Amino acid sequence: MVKARKGTLLECDPAVKQIVQDLDNKKSEAGEKRFILEDLDETHLFIDPCEVEWLQKRLDEILEENTYRFDDVA
Amino acid sequence: MSSSAEVAKGVTNSIQEYLQSLPRQTFDQLYAQPATCLATLRLLPPIAKQVVMRLLYTQKPVAKADVEVWCFPDHRGDLQDSLSKLSRLHICTDYEEHLQMNRIFQENFHNALVGGGDHVSFGQPMNDNKGEVDIALLDRHAAESWETVLHQLVGTPGDRRPKAVTKLLLASGLQEFPDDGGYSETNEHQKMNITSKGFQFLLLDVNVQVWSLLLQYLGLAERQLNMDIVQVLNFLFQIGSLELGQAYSVEPLTDTQRRVMEDLKYFGIFYQRTKKSRKFYPTRMATSLTSGSMVSSRKPEDSQGYIIVETNFRMYAYTDSPLQIAILSLFVSLQARFQNMVTGLITRDAIREALTKGITSDQIITYLTAHAHPELKKQSPILPQTVIDQIRLWEMERNRLRLSGAWLYSDFTDLNEFTQIVNYAEPLGAVLWKNEKRRTLAVTEEGHENVKSFRKRAAAARAGGAGR
């Protein structure tokens, strides 16, 4: 039987996908519900729409941590 | 410069779009004023102007085939665009392959050109000028008033906050009350916040800013103030053809038009010596409204560029205007301020902050280019390429996720059914992602309803086929 589910399609580069999957695993380890509903392919994930906002914020923080700054140098 | 030309195109388009949204009857009323006819002509592309001038003195309809040979074959497309513009503005109607000029437009445009007819459409000049009001004063008045408006927008504390300005900024969505802060007489001034649209507005050219506020005003006048839109438009177009430095009488204006003048005087479009004065002077902002050229409201020597950007992301701005400094601080991390200049650094954080406010990298680059120091303008490209690229990259890195609401269809038992749905949904543009091997398909939220009913029909057809 064909299954139809509502959710959010997330398109990203493979590096970001790894971070998202890592976040998903951490959530599951902490005993919370996973937000990735389906792993589609290298650049696509199908996720829970309720978690989109949290995910965006969290991802922004992680990418921010990994950015080199030159403000202080100058 | 190409960038400001593009912006200019944006403005004339937007006033044209506004005009095109009006009903035909309104146009007939509008074209009764020669000044409006002239102003409309000025908004047209060159080919359309040419067509109008050629048709002006022909009484009979002209065959479209004849019009086409006026133009080189390579520019037929431009000609078609121009003709469709003319018909959307109801200047020419075309029927049975003939072009016929709107009689009202024809007559009044003729009057505008030769100065015939009995009208005061171009204002009534007054001569009792004692020489107190000169162009320099008008320019100063316009610049000051407009800066006051912009200052109010960025929230610089000040005492001149006319209600008309507050209302317009609020209605145009450039400013807003923070969430629940309702409108009340006591705190109406302190609680206004600038919106992301407001930030974008600050980076535009003065002429663009004036027009976008005037368009908002038109909307407001129609919806809330119950003004006759024809009179307001006539008035705006009229002041576009007045002469700078000349005094005009208030007498011929209708009540509605006087109200418009009352509302718009805070924006520095007119100058009146006293409130009760029977005379008004249009400023440079008014007279350049329909000229299409980017005459800045500032005096020429002030409107020169003042920003220098170096390849090491340092920025020096030779300005002491608090407004310009406030605008720069939107996307530059300012480091030091001297008497006639500020220095700063274009940093990732500063740009990102601007981006989160809804300002785009293009707007920042356009602003920096438009206000570049004459020394910088000698180079090509004007801004260092590294800086431009980096600003664009900073914008791109914010959008590493593309999200779209979707429905995921999976577990198809029949490959046929899967391909059927894909074939149905793909031309609709509803398929976001598909994988044939996994027989999984993601469709857009809008497409979902269509796909659902398609599947129902298909299922019914199959059931019907099996029953027979």
Tab-separated table of N, CA and C in Angstrom, chain A:
chain	number	residue	atom	x	y	z
A	1	MET	N	0.844	-1.203	0.000
A	1	MET	CA	0.000	0.000	0.000
A	1	MET	C	0.878	1.251	0.000
A	2	VAL	N	0.512	2.218	-0.796
A	2	VAL	CA	1.307	3.442	-0.876
A	2	VAL	C	1.130	4.279	0.389
A	3	LYS	N	2.245	4.776	0.869
A	3	LYS	CA	2.208	5.575	2.100
A	3	LYS	C	2.493	7.036	1.744
A	4	ALA	N	1.708	7.967	2.260
A	4	ALA	CA	1.979	9.388	2.047
A	4	ALA	C	2.164	10.057	3.398
A	5	ARG	N	3.314	10.741	3.538
A	5	ARG	CA	3.588	11.403	4.821
A	5	ARG	C	3.887	12.869	4.589
A	6	LYS	N	3.469	13.707	5.537
A	6	LYS	CA	3.760	15.133	5.437
A	6	LYS	C	5.072	15.403	6.165
A	7	GLY	N	5.871	16.276	5.627
A	7	GLY	CA	7.131	16.592	6.284
A	7	GLY	C	7.825	17.715	5.564
A	8	THR	N	9.133	17.837	5.804
A	8	THR	CA	9.896	18.877	5.127
A	8	THR	C	11.042	18.235	4.377
A	9	LEU	N	11.175	18.598	3.119
A	9	LEU	CA	12.285	18.103	2.321
A	9	LEU	C	13.459	19.047	2.513
A	10	LEU	N	14.595	18.477	2.885
A	10	LEU	CA	15.763	19.294	3.175
A	10	LEU	C	16.840	18.980	2.150
A	11	GLU	N	17.261	20.027	1.449
A	11	GLU	CA	18.314	19.838	0.455
A	11	GLU	C	19.561	20.551	0.952
A	12	CYS	N	20.689	19.859	0.947
A	12	CYS	CA	21.908	20.489	1.460
A	12	CYS	C	23.122	19.809	0.846
A	13	ASP	N	24.314	20.339	1.141
A	13	ASP	CA	25.510	19.674	0.646
A	13	ASP	C	25.868	18.525	1.589
A	14	PRO	N	26.671	17.552	1.117
A	14	PRO	CA	26.948	16.366	1.919
A	14	PRO	C	27.535	16.689	3.296
A	15	ALA	N	28.368	17.730	3.378
A	15	ALA	CA	28.977	18.059	4.678
A	15	ALA	C	27.913	18.434	5.692
A	16	VAL	N	26.992	19.287	5.264
A	16	VAL	CA	25.930	19.706	6.182
A	16	VAL	C	25.063	18.505	6.542
A	17	LYS	N	24.875	17.607	5.572
A	17	LYS	CA	24.048	16.439	5.857
A	17	LYS	C	24.655	15.621	6.999
A	18	GLN	N	25.987	15.495	6.989
A	18	GLN	CA	26.646	14.756	8.073
A	18	GLN	C	26.358	15.400	9.421
A	19	ILE	N	26.441	16.729	9.478
A	19	ILE	CA	26.176	17.422	10.743
A	19	ILE	C	24.752	17.169	11.181
A	20	VAL	N	23.824	17.255	10.221
A	20	VAL	CA	22.411	17.047	10.566
A	20	VAL	C	22.211	15.645	11.099
A	21	GLN	N	22.835	14.648	10.456
A	21	GLN	CA	22.673	13.273	10.915
A	21	GLN	C	23.273	13.084	12.299
A	22	ASP	N	24.408	13.755	12.515
A	22	ASP	CA	25.040	13.676	13.835
A	22	ASP	C	24.111	14.235	14.905
A	23	LEU	N	23.459	15.363	14.607
A	23	LEU	CA	22.521	15.960	15.550
A	23	LEU	C	21.375	14.992	15.836
A	24	ASP	N	20.929	14.329	14.777
A	24	ASP	CA	19.835	13.383	14.913
A	24	ASP	C	20.234	12.233	15.839
A	25	ASN	N	21.463	11.704	15.637
A	25	ASN	CA	21.932	10.613	16.494
A	25	ASN	C	22.044	11.049	17.945
A	26	LYS	N	22.561	12.270	18.136
A	26	LYS	CA	22.707	12.773	19.514
A	26	LYS	C	21.352	12.865	20.186
A	27	LYS	N	20.359	13.289	19.437
A	27	LYS	CA	19.005	13.399	19.989
A	27	LYS	C	18.515	12.035	20.425
A	28	SER	N	18.763	11.060	19.567
A	28	SER	CA	18.290	9.713	19.856
A	28	SER	C	19.008	9.142	21.088
A	29	GLU	N	20.335	9.459	21.190
A	29	GLU	CA	21.090	8.993	22.368
A	29	GLU	C	20.553	9.611	23.643
A	30	ALA	N	20.109	10.866	23.537
A	30	ALA	CA	19.576	11.549	24.717
A	30	ALA	C	18.162	11.067	25.040
A	31	GLY	N	17.694	10.109	24.292
A	31	GLY	CA	16.368	9.549	24.570
A	31	GLY	C	15.238	10.329	23.950
A	32	GLU	N	15.585	11.288	23.033
A	32	GLU	CA	14.513	12.054	22.392
A	32	GLU	C	14.172	11.428	21.048
A	33	LYS	N	13.076	11.914	20.480
A	33	LYS	CA	12.624	11.383	19.199
A	33	LYS	C	13.558	11.847	18.084
A	34	ARG	N	13.840	10.970	17.154
A	34	ARG	CA	14.617	11.368	15.985
A	34	ARG	C	13.787	12.297	15.103
A	35	PHE	N	14.467	13.232	14.446
A	35	PHE	CA	13.694	14.124	13.570
A	35	PHE	C	13.864	13.793	12.089
A	36	ILE	N	14.881	12.978	11.781
A	36	ILE	CA	15.006	12.559	10.384
A	36	ILE	C	14.023	11.413	10.148
A	37	LEU	N	13.078	11.647	9.251
A	37	LEU	CA	12.079	10.627	8.999
A	37	LEU	C	12.578	9.646	7.944
A	38	GLU	N	13.355	10.165	7.002
A	38	GLU	CA	13.802	9.304	5.922
A	38	GLU	C	15.103	9.884	5.341
A	39	ASP	N	16.086	9.016	5.168
A	39	ASP	CA	17.335	9.428	4.538
A	39	ASP	C	17.195	9.146	3.051
A	40	LEU	N	17.086	10.181	2.243
A	40	LEU	CA	16.741	9.964	0.833
A	40	LEU	C	17.963	9.689	-0.032
A	41	ASP	N	18.905	10.607	-0.057
A	41	ASP	CA	20.171	10.344	-0.748
A	41	ASP	C	21.243	11.287	-0.217
A	42	GLU	N	22.345	11.414	-0.942
A	42	GLU	CA	23.478	12.173	-0.414
A	42	GLU	C	23.141	13.601	-0.040
A	43	THR	N	22.229	14.178	-0.778
A	43	THR	CA	21.959	15.597	-0.534
A	43	THR	C	20.525	15.865	-0.080
A	44	HIS	N	19.768	14.820	0.177
A	44	HIS	CA	18.365	15.044	0.566
A	44	HIS	C	17.988	14.249	1.815
A	45	LEU	N	17.256	14.949	2.690
A	45	LEU	CA	16.707	14.293	3.870
A	45	LEU	C	15.240	14.676	3.980
A	46	PHE	N	14.461	13.785	4.574
A	46	PHE	CA	13.059	14.115	4.823
A	46	PHE	C	12.892	14.203	6.333
A	47	ILE	N	12.508	15.385	6.828
A	47	ILE	CA	12.542	15.567	8.284
A	47	ILE	C	11.215	16.049	8.836
A	48	ASP	N	11.144	16.010	10.151
A	48	ASP	CA	9.961	16.429	10.896
A	48	ASP	C	9.860	17.961	10.849
A	49	PRO	N	8.748	18.507	10.333
A	49	PRO	CA	8.661	19.972	10.197
A	49	PRO	C	8.715	20.710	11.534
A	50	CYS	N	8.330	20.036	12.627
A	50	CYS	CA	8.326	20.724	13.923
A	50	CYS	C	9.735	21.106	14.369
A	51	GLU	N	10.747	20.365	13.863
A	51	GLU	CA	12.101	20.570	14.362
A	51	GLU	C	12.920	21.490	13.465
A	52	VAL	N	12.308	21.989	12.399
A	52	VAL	CA	13.067	22.749	11.411
A	52	VAL	C	13.751	23.961	12.035
A	53	GLU	N	12.984	24.709	12.837
A	53	GLU	CA	13.520	25.939	13.400
A	53	GLU	C	14.706	25.662	14.325
A	54	TRP	N	14.521	24.653	15.172
A	54	TRP	CA	15.589	24.273	16.094
A	54	TRP	C	16.821	23.861	15.318
A	55	LEU	N	16.593	23.065	14.274
A	55	LEU	CA	17.703	22.554	13.472
A	55	LEU	C	18.487	23.689	12.830
A	56	GLN	N	17.765	24.647	12.259
A	56	GLN	CA	18.435	25.766	11.598
A	56	GLN	C	19.313	26.522	12.574
A	57	LYS	N	18.778	26.736	13.776
A	57	LYS	CA	19.511	27.496	14.775
A	57	LYS	C	20.770	26.739	15.205
A	58	ARG	N	20.580	25.476	15.470
A	58	ARG	CA	21.665	24.632	15.943
A	58	ARG	C	22.771	24.542	14.882
A	59	LEU	N	22.349	24.361	13.651
A	59	LEU	CA	23.306	24.241	12.553
A	59	LEU	C	24.111	25.517	12.404
A	60	ASP	N	23.401	26.632	12.545
A	60	ASP	CA	24.064	27.930	12.456
A	60	ASP	C	25.153	28.039	13.518
A	61	GLU	N	24.832	27.591	14.725
A	61	GLU	CA	25.811	27.648	15.822
A	61	GLU	C	27.032	26.796	15.500
A	62	ILE	N	26.777	25.598	15.000
A	62	ILE	CA	27.893	24.685	14.736
A	62	ILE	C	28.783	25.238	13.630
A	63	LEU	N	28.160	25.762	12.569
A	63	LEU	CA	28.951	26.323	11.470
A	63	LEU	C	29.724	27.544	11.948
A	64	GLU	N	29.109	28.266	12.869
A	64	GLU	CA	29.736	29.464	13.419
A	64	GLU	C	31.005	29.111	14.182
A	65	GLU	N	30.926	28.023	14.953
A	65	GLU	CA	32.085	27.581	15.741
A	65	GLU	C	33.259	27.250	14.831
A	66	ASN	N	32.945	26.793	13.635
A	66	ASN	CA	33.999	26.337	12.736
A	66	ASN	C	34.432	27.412	11.749
A	67	THR	N	34.226	28.672	12.103
A	67	THR	CA	34.617	29.730	11.183
A	67	THR	C	35.838	30.467	11.713
A	68	TYR	N	36.755	30.707	10.826
A	68	TYR	CA	37.943	31.460	11.205
A	68	TYR	C	37.629	32.954	11.159
A	69	ARG	N	38.025	33.644	12.171
A	69	ARG	CA	37.784	35.079	12.235
A	69	ARG	C	39.075	35.862	12.143
A	70	PHE	N	38.973	37.024	11.515
A	70	PHE	CA	40.194	37.829	11.483
A	70	PHE	C	40.003	39.201	12.116
A	71	ASP	N	38.859	39.407	12.797
A	71	ASP	CA	38.578	40.719	13.396
A	71	ASP	C	39.699	41.162	14.331
A	72	ASP	N	40.074	40.203	15.215
A	72	ASP	CA	41.013	40.569	16.271
A	72	ASP	C	42.412	40.779	15.709
A	73	VAL	N	42.703	40.026	14.661
A	73	VAL	CA	44.033	40.141	14.077
A	73	VAL	C	44.257	41.558	13.550
A	74	ALA	N	43.225	42.084	12.926
A	74	ALA	CA	43.388	43.361	12.232
A	74	ALA	C	43.460	44.560	13.159
